[in-house]
mmCIF file of C-alpha atoms in Angstrom:
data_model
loop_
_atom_site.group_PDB
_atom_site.id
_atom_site.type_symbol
_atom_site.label_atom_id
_atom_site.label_comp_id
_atom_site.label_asym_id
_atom_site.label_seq_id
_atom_site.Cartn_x
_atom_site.Cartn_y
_atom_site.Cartn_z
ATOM 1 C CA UNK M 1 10.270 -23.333 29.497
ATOM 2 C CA UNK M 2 11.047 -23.758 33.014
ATOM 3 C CA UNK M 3 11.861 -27.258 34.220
ATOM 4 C CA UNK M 4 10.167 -26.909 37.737
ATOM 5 C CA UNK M 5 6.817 -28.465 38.220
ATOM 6 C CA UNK M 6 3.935 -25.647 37.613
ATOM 7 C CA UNK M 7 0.823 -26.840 37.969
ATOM 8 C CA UNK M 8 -2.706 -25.195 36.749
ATOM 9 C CA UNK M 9 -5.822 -25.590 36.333
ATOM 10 C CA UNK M 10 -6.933 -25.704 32.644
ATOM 11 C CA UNK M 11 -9.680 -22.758 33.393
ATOM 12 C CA UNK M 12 -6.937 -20.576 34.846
ATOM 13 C CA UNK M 13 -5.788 -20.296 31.031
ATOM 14 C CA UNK M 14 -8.463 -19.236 29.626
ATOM 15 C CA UNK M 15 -8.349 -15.735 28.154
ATOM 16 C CA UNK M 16 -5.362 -15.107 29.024
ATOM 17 C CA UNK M 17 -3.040 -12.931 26.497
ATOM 18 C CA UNK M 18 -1.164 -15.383 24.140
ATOM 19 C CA UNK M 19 2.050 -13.255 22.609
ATOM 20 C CA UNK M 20 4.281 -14.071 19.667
ATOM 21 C CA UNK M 21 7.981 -14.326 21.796
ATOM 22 C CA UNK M 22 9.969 -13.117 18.703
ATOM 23 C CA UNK M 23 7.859 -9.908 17.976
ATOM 24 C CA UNK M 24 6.515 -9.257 21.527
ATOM 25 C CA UNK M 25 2.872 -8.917 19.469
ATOM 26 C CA UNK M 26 -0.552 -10.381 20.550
ATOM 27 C CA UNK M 27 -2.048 -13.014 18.474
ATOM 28 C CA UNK M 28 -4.873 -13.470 20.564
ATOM 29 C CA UNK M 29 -6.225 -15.191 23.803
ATOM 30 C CA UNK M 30 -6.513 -18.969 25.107
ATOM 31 C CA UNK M 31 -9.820 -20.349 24.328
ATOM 32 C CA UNK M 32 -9.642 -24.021 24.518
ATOM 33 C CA UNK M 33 -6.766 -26.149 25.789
ATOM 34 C CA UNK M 34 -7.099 -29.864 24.087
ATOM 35 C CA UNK M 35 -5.662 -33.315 25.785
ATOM 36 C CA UNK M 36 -4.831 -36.827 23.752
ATOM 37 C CA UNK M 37 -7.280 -39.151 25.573
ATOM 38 C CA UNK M 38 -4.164 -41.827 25.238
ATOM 39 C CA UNK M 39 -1.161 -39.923 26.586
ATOM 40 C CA UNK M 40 -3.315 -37.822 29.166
ATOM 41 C CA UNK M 41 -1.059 -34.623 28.150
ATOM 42 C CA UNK M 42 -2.033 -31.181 26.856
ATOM 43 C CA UNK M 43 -1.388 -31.399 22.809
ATOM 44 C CA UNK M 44 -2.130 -27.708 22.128
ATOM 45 C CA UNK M 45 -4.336 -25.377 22.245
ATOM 46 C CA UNK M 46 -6.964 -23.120 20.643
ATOM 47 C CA UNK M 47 -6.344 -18.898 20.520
ATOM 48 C CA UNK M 48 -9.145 -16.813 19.272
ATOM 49 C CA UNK M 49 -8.705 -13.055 17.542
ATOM 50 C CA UNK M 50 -10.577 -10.811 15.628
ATOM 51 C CA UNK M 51 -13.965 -9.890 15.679
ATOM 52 C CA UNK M 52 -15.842 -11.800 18.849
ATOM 53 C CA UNK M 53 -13.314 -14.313 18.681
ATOM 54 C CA UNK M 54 -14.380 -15.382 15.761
ATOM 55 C CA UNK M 55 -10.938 -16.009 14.669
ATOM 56 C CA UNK M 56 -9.496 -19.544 15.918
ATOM 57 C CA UNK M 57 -5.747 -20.576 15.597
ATOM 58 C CA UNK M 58 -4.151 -23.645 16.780
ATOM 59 C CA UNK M 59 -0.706 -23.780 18.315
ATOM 60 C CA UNK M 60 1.301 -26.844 19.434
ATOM 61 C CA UNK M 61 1.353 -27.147 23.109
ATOM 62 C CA UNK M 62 5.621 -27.752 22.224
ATOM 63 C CA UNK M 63 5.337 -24.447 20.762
ATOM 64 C CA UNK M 64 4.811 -22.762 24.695
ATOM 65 C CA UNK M 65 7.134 -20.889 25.843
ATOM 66 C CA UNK M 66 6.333 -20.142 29.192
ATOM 67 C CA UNK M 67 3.228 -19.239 31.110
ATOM 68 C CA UNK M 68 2.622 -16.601 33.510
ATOM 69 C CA UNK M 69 -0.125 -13.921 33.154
ATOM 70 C CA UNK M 70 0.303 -14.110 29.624
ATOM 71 C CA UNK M 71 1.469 -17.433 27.598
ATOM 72 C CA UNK M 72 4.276 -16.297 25.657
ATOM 73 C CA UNK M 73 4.903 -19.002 21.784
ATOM 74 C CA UNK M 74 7.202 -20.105 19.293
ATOM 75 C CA UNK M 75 6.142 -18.646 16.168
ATOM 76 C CA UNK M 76 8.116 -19.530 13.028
ATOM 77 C CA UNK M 77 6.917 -18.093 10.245
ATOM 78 C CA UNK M 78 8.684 -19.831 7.702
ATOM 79 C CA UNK M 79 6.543 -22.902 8.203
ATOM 80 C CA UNK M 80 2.965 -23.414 7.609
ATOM 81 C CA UNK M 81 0.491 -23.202 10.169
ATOM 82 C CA UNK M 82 -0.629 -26.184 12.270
ATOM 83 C CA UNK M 83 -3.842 -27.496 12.057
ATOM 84 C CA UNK M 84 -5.773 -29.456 15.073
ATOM 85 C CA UNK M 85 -4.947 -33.106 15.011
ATOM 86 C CA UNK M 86 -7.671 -35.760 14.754
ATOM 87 C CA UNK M 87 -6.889 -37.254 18.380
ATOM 88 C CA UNK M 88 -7.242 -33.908 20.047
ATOM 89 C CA UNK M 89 -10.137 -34.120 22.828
ATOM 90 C CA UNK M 90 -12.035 -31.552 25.251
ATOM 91 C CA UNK M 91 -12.728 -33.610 28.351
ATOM 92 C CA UNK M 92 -15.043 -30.813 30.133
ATOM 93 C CA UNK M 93 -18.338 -31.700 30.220
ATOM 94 C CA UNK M 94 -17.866 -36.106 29.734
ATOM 95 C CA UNK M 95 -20.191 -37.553 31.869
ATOM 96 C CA UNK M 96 -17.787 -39.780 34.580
ATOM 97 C CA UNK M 97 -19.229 -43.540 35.050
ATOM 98 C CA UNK M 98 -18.085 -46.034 37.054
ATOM 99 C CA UNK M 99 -16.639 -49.412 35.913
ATOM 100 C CA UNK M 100 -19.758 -50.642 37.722
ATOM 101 C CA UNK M 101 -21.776 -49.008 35.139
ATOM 102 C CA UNK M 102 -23.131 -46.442 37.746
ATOM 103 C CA UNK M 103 -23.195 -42.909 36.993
ATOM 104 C CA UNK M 104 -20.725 -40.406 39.319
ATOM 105 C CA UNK M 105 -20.791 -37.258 37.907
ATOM 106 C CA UNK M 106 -19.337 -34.929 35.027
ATOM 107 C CA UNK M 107 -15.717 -33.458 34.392
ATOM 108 C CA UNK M 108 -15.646 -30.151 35.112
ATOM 109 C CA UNK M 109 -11.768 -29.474 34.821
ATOM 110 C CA UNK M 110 -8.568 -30.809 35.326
ATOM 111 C CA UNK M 111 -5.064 -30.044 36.588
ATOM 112 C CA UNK M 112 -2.220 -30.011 34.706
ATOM 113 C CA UNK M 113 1.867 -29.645 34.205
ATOM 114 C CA UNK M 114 2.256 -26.305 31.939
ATOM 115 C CA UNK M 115 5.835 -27.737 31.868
ATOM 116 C CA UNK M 116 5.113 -31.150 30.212
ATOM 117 C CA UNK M 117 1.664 -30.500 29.560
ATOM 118 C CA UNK M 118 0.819 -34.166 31.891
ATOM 119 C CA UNK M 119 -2.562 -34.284 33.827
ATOM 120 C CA UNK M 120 -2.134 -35.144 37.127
ATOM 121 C CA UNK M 121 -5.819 -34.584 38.228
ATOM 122 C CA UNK M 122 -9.325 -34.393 36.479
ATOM 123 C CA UNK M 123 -12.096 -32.749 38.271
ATOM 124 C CA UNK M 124 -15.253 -34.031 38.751
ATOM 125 C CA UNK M 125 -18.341 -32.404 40.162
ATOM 126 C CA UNK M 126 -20.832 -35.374 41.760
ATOM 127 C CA UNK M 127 -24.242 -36.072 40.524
ATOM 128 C CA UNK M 128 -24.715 -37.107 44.646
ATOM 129 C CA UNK M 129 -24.083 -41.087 43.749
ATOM 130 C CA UNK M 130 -24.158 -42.685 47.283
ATOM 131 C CA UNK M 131 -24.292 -39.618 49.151
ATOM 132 C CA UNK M 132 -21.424 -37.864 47.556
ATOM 133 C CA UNK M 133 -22.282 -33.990 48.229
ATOM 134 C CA UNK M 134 -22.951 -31.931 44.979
ATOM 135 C CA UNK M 135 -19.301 -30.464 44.970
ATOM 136 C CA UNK M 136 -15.708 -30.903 43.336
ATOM 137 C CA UNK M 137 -13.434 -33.530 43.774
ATOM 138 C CA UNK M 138 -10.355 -34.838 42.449
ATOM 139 C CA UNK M 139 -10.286 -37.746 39.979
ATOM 140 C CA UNK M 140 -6.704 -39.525 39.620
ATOM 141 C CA UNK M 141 -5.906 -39.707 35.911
ATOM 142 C CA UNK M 142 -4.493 -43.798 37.169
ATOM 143 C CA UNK M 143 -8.519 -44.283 37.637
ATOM 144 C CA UNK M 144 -9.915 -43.583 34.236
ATOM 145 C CA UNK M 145 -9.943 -46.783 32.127
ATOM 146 C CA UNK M 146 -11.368 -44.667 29.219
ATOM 147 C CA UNK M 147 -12.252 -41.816 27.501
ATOM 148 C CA UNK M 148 -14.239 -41.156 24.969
ATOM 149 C CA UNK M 149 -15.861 -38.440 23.056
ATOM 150 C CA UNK M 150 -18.476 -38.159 25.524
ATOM 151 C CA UNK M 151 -18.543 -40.020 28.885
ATOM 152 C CA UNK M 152 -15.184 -41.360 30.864
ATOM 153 C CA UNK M 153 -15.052 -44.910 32.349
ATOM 154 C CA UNK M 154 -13.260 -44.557 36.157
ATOM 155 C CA UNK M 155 -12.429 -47.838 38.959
ATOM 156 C CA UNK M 156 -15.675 -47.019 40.703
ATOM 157 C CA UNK M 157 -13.485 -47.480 43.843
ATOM 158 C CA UNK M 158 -11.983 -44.473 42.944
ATOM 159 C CA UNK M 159 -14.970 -42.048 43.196
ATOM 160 C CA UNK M 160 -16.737 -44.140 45.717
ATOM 161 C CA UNK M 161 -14.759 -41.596 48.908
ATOM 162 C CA UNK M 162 -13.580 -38.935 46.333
ATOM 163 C CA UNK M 163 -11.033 -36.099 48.061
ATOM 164 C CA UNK M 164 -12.819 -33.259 47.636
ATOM 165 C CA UNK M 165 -11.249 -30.531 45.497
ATOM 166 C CA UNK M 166 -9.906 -27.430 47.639
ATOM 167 C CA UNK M 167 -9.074 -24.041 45.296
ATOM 168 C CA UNK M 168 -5.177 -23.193 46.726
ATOM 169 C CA UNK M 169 -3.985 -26.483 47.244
ATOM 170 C CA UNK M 170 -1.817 -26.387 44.173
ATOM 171 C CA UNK M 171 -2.045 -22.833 42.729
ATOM 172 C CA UNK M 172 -4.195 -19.158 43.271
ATOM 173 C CA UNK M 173 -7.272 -18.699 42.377
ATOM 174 C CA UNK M 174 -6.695 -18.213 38.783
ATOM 175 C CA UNK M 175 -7.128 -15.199 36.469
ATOM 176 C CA UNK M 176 -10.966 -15.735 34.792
ATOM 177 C CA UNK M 177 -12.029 -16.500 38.481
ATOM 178 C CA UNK M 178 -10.572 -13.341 39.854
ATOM 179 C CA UNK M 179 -11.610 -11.335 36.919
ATOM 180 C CA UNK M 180 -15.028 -12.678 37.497
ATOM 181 C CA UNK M 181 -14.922 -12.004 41.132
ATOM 182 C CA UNK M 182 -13.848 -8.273 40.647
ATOM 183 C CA UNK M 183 -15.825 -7.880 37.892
ATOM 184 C CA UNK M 184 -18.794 -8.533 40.206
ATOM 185 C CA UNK M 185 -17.503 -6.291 42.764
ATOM 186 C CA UNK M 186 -16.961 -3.685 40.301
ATOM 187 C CA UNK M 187 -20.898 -4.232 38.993
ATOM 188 C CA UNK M 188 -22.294 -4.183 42.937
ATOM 189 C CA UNK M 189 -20.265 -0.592 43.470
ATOM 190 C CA UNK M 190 -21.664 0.868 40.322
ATOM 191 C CA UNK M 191 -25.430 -0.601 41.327
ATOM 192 C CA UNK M 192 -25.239 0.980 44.747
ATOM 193 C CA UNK M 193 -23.541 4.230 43.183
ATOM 194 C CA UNK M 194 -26.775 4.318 40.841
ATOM 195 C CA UNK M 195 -28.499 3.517 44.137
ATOM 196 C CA UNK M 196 -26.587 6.150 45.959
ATOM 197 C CA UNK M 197 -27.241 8.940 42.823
ATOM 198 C CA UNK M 198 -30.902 8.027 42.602
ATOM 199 C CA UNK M 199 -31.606 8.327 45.736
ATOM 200 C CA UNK M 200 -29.682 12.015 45.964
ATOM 201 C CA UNK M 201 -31.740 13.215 42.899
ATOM 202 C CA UNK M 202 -34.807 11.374 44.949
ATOM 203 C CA UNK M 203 -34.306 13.712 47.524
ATOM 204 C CA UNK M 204 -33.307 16.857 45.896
ATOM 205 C CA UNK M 205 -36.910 16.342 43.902
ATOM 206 C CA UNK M 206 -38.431 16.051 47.487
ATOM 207 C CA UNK M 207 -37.131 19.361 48.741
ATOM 208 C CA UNK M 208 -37.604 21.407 45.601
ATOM 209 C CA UNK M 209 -41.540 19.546 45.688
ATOM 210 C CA UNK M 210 -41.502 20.828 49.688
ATOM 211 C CA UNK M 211 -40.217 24.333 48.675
ATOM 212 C CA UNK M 212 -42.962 25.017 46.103
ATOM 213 C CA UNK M 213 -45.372 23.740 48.119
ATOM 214 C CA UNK M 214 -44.647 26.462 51.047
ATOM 215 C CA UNK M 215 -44.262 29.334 48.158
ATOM 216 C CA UNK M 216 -47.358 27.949 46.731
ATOM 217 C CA UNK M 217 -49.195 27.989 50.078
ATOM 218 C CA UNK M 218 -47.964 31.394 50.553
ATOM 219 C CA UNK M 219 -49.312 32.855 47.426
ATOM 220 C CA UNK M 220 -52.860 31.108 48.345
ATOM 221 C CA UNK M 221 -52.760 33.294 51.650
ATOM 222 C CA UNK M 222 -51.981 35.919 50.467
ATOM 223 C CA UNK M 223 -54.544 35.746 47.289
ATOM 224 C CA UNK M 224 -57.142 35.225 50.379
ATOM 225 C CA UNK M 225 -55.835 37.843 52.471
ATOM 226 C CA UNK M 226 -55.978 40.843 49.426
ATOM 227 C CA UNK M 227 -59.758 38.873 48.572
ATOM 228 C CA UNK M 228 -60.981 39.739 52.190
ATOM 229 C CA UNK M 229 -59.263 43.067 52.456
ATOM 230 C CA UNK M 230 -60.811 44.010 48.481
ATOM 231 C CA UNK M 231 -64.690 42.539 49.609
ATOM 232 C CA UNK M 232 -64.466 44.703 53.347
ATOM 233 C CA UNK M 233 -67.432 46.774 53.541
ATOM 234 C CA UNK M 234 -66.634 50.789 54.218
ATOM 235 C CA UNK M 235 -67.276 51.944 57.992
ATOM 236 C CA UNK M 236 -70.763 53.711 57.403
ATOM 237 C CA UNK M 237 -69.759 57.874 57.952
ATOM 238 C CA UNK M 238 -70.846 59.447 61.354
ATOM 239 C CA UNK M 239 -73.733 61.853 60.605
ATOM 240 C CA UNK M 240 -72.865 65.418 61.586
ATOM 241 C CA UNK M 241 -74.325 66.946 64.702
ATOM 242 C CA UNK M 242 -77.491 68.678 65.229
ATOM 243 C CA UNK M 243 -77.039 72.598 65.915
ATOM 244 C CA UNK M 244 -79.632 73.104 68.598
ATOM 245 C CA UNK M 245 -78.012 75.850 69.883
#
């Protein structure tokens, strides 16, 4: 792997295409990245296959090869497959308290060196503890005392004036957040297309409705016009003329 700095956000991984280096074949797609609470670094993570996923496999985070739109690993076939080790943690969703014993919100992600798998940032969304707005911000991974299985320990001088977390200031918006985002746009076209069709077959009903009505009305005159002309009396004949000659 590279030796330049790339840093991601863990979410940006997510689904993305994870492909055997040596074969060039697809062995399925990120689902979980896990950390070691003690080290703070990305261990490995978890690729799911088959049917719904229901397939999980875990690969060593020192068998990536590089990451880009897809994450390209070292397979070797020869040995056996790796198994999840016992100190391998998902921080999303720990509940963030303060060294104070107040409660500051809940990790919601975290940034990270693909290249050394090292966390430089967690992200926490607030919980609005002394006026902190409901929104992202970065947590320093030098503030968290500890972490455990379900709530993280930070200096609550640390999350007191948080920096709040701005998408771009390290990397794009990543690849599930796109896909969402067109995926959405893609979903509003093909409602206002259905809108669009609807209301074309809405009005084509309309004018074919209009149309028999006016043939419809037609007939009805004319039925009353043959009625009238059918119940007419005759003109009474003019009685012939007298010869008085």
């Amino acid at each position: 792997m590279s030796t330049s700095p790339q840093i991601v956000r863990r979410s940006e991984l997510l689904n993305r295409r994870t492909i055997d280096r040596s074969t060039a074949e697809e062995v399925g797609r990120v689902d979980r990245v896990w950390l070691d609470a003690h080290s703070q670094r990305a261990i490995g993570f978890t690729c799911k296959s088959g049917l719904l996923g229901s397939k999980k496999t875990w690969f060593a985070w020192a068998q990536v090869d590089t990451v880009g739109e897809n994450v390209f690993v070292t397979i070797n076939p020869e040995l056996p497959e790796l198994h999840q080790p016992e100190q391998a943690v998902c921080p999303i969703g720990l509940e963030v308290l303060t060294d104070a014993g107040n409660k500051a919100g809940a990790v919601v992600d975290y940034l990270f060196d693909v290249r050394t798998g090292s966390v430089t940032n967690y992200l926490f969304k607030s919980s609005g503890w002394r006026g902190v707005l409901d929104d992202i911000y970065l947590l320093p991974v030098a503030a968290i005392s500890t972490i455990g299985s379900k709530r993280a320990i930070v200096s609550e001088a640390a999350v007191s004036e948080p920096v709040q977390y701005a998408e771009g200031l390290h990397k794009k918006v990543g690849l599930v957040a796109e896909f969402l985002h067109e995926d959405f746009d893609r979903t509003l076209k093909n409602v206002a297309g259905v809108k669009r069709g609807a209301q074309s077959l809405a009005e084509k009903f309309q004018d074919k409705a209009l149309e028999v009505r006016d043939v419809a009305q037609e007939k009805v005159a004319e039925l009353k016009r043959q009625r009238q002309e059918s119940v007419r009396p005759e003109p009474n004949p003019k009685p012939p003329e007298s010869d008085l000659s």
